[in-house]
GROMACS .gro file of C-alpha atoms in nm:
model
  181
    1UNK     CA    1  -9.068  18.543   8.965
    2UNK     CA    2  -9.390  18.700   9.047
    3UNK     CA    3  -9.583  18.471   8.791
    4UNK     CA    4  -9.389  18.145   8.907
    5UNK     CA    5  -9.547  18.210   9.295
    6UNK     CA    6  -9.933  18.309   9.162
    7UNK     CA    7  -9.878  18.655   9.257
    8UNK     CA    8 -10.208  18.892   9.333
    9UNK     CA    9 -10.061  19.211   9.266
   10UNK     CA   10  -9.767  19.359   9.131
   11UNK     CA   11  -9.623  19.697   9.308
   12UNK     CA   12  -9.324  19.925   9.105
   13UNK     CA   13  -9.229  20.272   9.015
   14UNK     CA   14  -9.345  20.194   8.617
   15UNK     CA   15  -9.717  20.279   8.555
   16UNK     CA   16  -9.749  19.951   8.291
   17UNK     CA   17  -9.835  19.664   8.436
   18UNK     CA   18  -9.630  19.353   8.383
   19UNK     CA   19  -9.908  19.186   8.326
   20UNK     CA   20 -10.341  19.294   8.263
   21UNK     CA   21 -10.434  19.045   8.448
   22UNK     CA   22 -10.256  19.067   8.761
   23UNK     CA   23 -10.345  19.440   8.944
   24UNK     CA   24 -10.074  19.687   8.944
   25UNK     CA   25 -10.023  19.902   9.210
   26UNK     CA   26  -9.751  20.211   9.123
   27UNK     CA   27  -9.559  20.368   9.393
   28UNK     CA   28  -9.297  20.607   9.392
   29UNK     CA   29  -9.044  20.370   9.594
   30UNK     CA   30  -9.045  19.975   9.661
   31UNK     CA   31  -8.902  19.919   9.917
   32UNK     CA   32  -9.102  20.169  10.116
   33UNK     CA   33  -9.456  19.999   9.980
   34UNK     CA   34  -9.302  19.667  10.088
   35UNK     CA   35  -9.222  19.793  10.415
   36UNK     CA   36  -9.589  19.917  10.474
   37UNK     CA   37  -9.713  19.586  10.336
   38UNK     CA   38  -9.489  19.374  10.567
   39UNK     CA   39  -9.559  19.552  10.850
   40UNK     CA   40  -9.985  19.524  10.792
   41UNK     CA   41  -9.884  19.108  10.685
   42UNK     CA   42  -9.738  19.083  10.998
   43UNK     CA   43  -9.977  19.243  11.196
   44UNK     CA   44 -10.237  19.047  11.096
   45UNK     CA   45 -10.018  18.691  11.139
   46UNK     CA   46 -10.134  18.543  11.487
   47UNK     CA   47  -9.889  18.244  11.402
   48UNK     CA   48  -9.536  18.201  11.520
   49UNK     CA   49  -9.244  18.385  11.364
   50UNK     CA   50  -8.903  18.262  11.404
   51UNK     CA   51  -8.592  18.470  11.307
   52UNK     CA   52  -8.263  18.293  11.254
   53UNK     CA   53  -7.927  18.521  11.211
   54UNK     CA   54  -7.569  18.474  11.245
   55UNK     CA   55  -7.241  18.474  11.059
   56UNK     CA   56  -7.323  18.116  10.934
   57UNK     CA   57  -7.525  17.865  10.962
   58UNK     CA   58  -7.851  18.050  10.907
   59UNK     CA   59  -8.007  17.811  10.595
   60UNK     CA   60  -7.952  17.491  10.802
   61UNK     CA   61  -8.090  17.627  11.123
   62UNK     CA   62  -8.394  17.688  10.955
   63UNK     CA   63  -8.395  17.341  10.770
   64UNK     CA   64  -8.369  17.190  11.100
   65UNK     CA   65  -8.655  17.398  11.300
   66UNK     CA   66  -8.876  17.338  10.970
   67UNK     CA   67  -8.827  16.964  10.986
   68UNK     CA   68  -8.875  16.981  11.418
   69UNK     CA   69  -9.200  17.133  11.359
   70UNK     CA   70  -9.337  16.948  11.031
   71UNK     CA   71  -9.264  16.679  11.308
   72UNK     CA   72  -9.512  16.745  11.529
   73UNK     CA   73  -9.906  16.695  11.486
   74UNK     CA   74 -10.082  17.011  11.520
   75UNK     CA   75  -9.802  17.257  11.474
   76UNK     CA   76  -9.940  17.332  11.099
   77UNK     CA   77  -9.760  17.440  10.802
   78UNK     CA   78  -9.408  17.641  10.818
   79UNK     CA   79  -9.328  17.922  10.550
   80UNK     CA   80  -8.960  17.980  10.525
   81UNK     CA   81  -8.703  18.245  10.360
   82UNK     CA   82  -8.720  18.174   9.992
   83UNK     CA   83  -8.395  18.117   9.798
   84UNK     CA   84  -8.167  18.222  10.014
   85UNK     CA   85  -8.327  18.590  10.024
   86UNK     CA   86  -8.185  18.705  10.366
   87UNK     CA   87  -8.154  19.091  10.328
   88UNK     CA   88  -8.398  19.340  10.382
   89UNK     CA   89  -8.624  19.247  10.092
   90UNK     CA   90  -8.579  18.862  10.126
   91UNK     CA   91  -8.694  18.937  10.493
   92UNK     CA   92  -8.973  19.180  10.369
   93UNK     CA   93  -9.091  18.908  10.052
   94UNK     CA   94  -9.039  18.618  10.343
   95UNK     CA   95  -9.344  18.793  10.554
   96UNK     CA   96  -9.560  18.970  10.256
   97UNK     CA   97  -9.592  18.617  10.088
   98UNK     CA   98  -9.730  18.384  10.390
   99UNK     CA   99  -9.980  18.222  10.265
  100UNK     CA  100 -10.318  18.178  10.473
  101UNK     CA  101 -10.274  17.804  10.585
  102UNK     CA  102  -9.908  17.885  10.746
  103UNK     CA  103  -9.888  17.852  11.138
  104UNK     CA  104  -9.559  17.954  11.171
  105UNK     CA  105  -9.283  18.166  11.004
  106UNK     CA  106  -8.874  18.121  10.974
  107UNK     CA  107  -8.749  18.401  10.829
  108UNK     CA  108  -8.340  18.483  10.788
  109UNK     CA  109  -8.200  18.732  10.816
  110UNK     CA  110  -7.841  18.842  10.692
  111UNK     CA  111  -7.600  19.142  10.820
  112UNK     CA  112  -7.688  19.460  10.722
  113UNK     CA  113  -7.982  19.560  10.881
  114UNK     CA  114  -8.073  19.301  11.103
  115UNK     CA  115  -8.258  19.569  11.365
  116UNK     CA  116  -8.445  19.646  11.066
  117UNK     CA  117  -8.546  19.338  10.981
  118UNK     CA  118  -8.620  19.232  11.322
  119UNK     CA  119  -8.839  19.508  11.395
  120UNK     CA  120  -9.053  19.423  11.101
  121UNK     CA  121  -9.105  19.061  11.168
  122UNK     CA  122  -9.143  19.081  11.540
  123UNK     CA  123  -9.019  18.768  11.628
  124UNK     CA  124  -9.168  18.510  11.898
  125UNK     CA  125  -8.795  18.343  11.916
  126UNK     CA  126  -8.478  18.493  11.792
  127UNK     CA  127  -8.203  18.311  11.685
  128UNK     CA  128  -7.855  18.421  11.714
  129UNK     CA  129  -7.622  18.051  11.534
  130UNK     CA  130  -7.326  18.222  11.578
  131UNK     CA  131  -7.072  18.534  11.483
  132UNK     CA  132  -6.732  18.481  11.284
  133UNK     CA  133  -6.506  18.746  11.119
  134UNK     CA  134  -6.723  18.657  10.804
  135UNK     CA  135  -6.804  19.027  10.804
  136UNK     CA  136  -6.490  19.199  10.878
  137UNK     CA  137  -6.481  19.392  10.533
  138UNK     CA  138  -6.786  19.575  10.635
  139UNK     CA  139  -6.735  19.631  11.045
  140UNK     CA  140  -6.395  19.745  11.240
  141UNK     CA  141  -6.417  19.395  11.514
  142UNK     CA  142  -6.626  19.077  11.598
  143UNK     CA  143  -6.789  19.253  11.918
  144UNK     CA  144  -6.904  19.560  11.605
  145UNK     CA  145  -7.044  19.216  11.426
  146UNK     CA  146  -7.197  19.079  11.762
  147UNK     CA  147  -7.364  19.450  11.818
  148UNK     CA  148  -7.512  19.444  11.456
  149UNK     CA  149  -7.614  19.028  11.477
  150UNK     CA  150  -7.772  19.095  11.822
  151UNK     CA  151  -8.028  19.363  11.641
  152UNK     CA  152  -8.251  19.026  11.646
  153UNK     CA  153  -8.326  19.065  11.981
  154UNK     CA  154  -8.487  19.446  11.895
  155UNK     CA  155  -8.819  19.285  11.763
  156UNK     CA  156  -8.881  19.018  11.982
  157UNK     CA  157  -9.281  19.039  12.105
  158UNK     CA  158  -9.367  19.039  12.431
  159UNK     CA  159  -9.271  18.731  12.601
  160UNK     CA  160  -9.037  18.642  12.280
  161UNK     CA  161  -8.775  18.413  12.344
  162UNK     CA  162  -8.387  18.460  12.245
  163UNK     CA  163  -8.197  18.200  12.186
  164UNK     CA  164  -7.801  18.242  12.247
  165UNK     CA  165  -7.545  17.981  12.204
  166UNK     CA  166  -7.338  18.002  12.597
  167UNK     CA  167  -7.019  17.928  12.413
  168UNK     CA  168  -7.022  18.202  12.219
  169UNK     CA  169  -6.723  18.419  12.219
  170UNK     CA  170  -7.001  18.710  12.239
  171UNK     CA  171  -7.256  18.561  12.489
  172UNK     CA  172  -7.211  18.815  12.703
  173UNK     CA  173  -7.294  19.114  12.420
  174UNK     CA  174  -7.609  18.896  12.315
  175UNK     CA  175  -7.708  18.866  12.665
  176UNK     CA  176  -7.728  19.223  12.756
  177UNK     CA  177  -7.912  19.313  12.427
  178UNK     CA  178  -8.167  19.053  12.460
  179UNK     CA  179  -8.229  19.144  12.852
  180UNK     CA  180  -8.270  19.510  12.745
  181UNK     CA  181  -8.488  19.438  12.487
   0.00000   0.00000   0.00000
């Protein structure tokens, strides 16, 4: 995959490079160097970032606020969540791989850790579509699911805007984590 997206550098535990021409950079865990790097890619992003989460619903949300944008002159190019990758390292790929000429980033995240993810890309808006019993396997009640969705609202930037659907069945849990964030 790296190859297929004109990667600059390749980062795993192995000391051979997949390739000699492409740098290798060896680390003794992954997802700890792609942490680091996300966080300094982010850092230096002055664009928007936009994080969608929610039980469903998360793909076309972004589809939709991809097309808004591309809409309007000025707004600049959009990077998105690539293929679906919506857990930590989709999230952590989604901001280590914006390119130079993106404006603004949409970047989904799944349940798991959403704080987590949040807190990395420091969202300007957060997007909660909404919570089903789509994760029941995994947490004891819809409010546990609510709790763990509303983690979106952790990373919000100063000023960051959270969006909550009113009808939600959960409103009320969303609201108090987004005021208190």
């Amino acid at each position: 995959m790296a190859f297929q997206r004109s990667a600059s550098i390749t980062i795993g535990v192995g000391s051979d490079p997949v390739s000699p021409a492409i740098p290798h950079l060896q680390v003794k865990n992954v997802t700890q160097a792609f942490r680091r790097v996300a966080k300094e890619a982010r850092a230096r992003f002055s664009g928007n970032v936009i994080c969608v989460t929610g039980s469903a619903g998360k793909s076309t949300t972004s589809a939709l606020i991809e097309k808004v944008l591309s809409g309007i002159p000025g707004v600049g190019k959009t990077h998105m969540t690539f293929n679906n990758g919506n857990l930590l390292l989709g999230a952590l790929e989604t901001i280590m791989t914006v390119p130079a000429s993106a404006t603004n980033i949409i970047a989904e995240i799944a349940a798991g850790r959403v704080k987590e993810c949040s807190d990395i890309c420091r969202p300007d808006v957060a997007i909660v579509t909404n919570v089903s019993n789509a994760h029941r396997k995994a947490y004891n009640s819809l409010e546990e699911i609510a709790r763990e969705k509303a983690g979106v609202f952790s990373g919000l930037t100063s000023g960051g805007v959270a969006v909550i659907c009113r009808d939600s069945d959960c409103f009320e849990i969303f609201h108090e984590v987004a005021r208190s964030c």
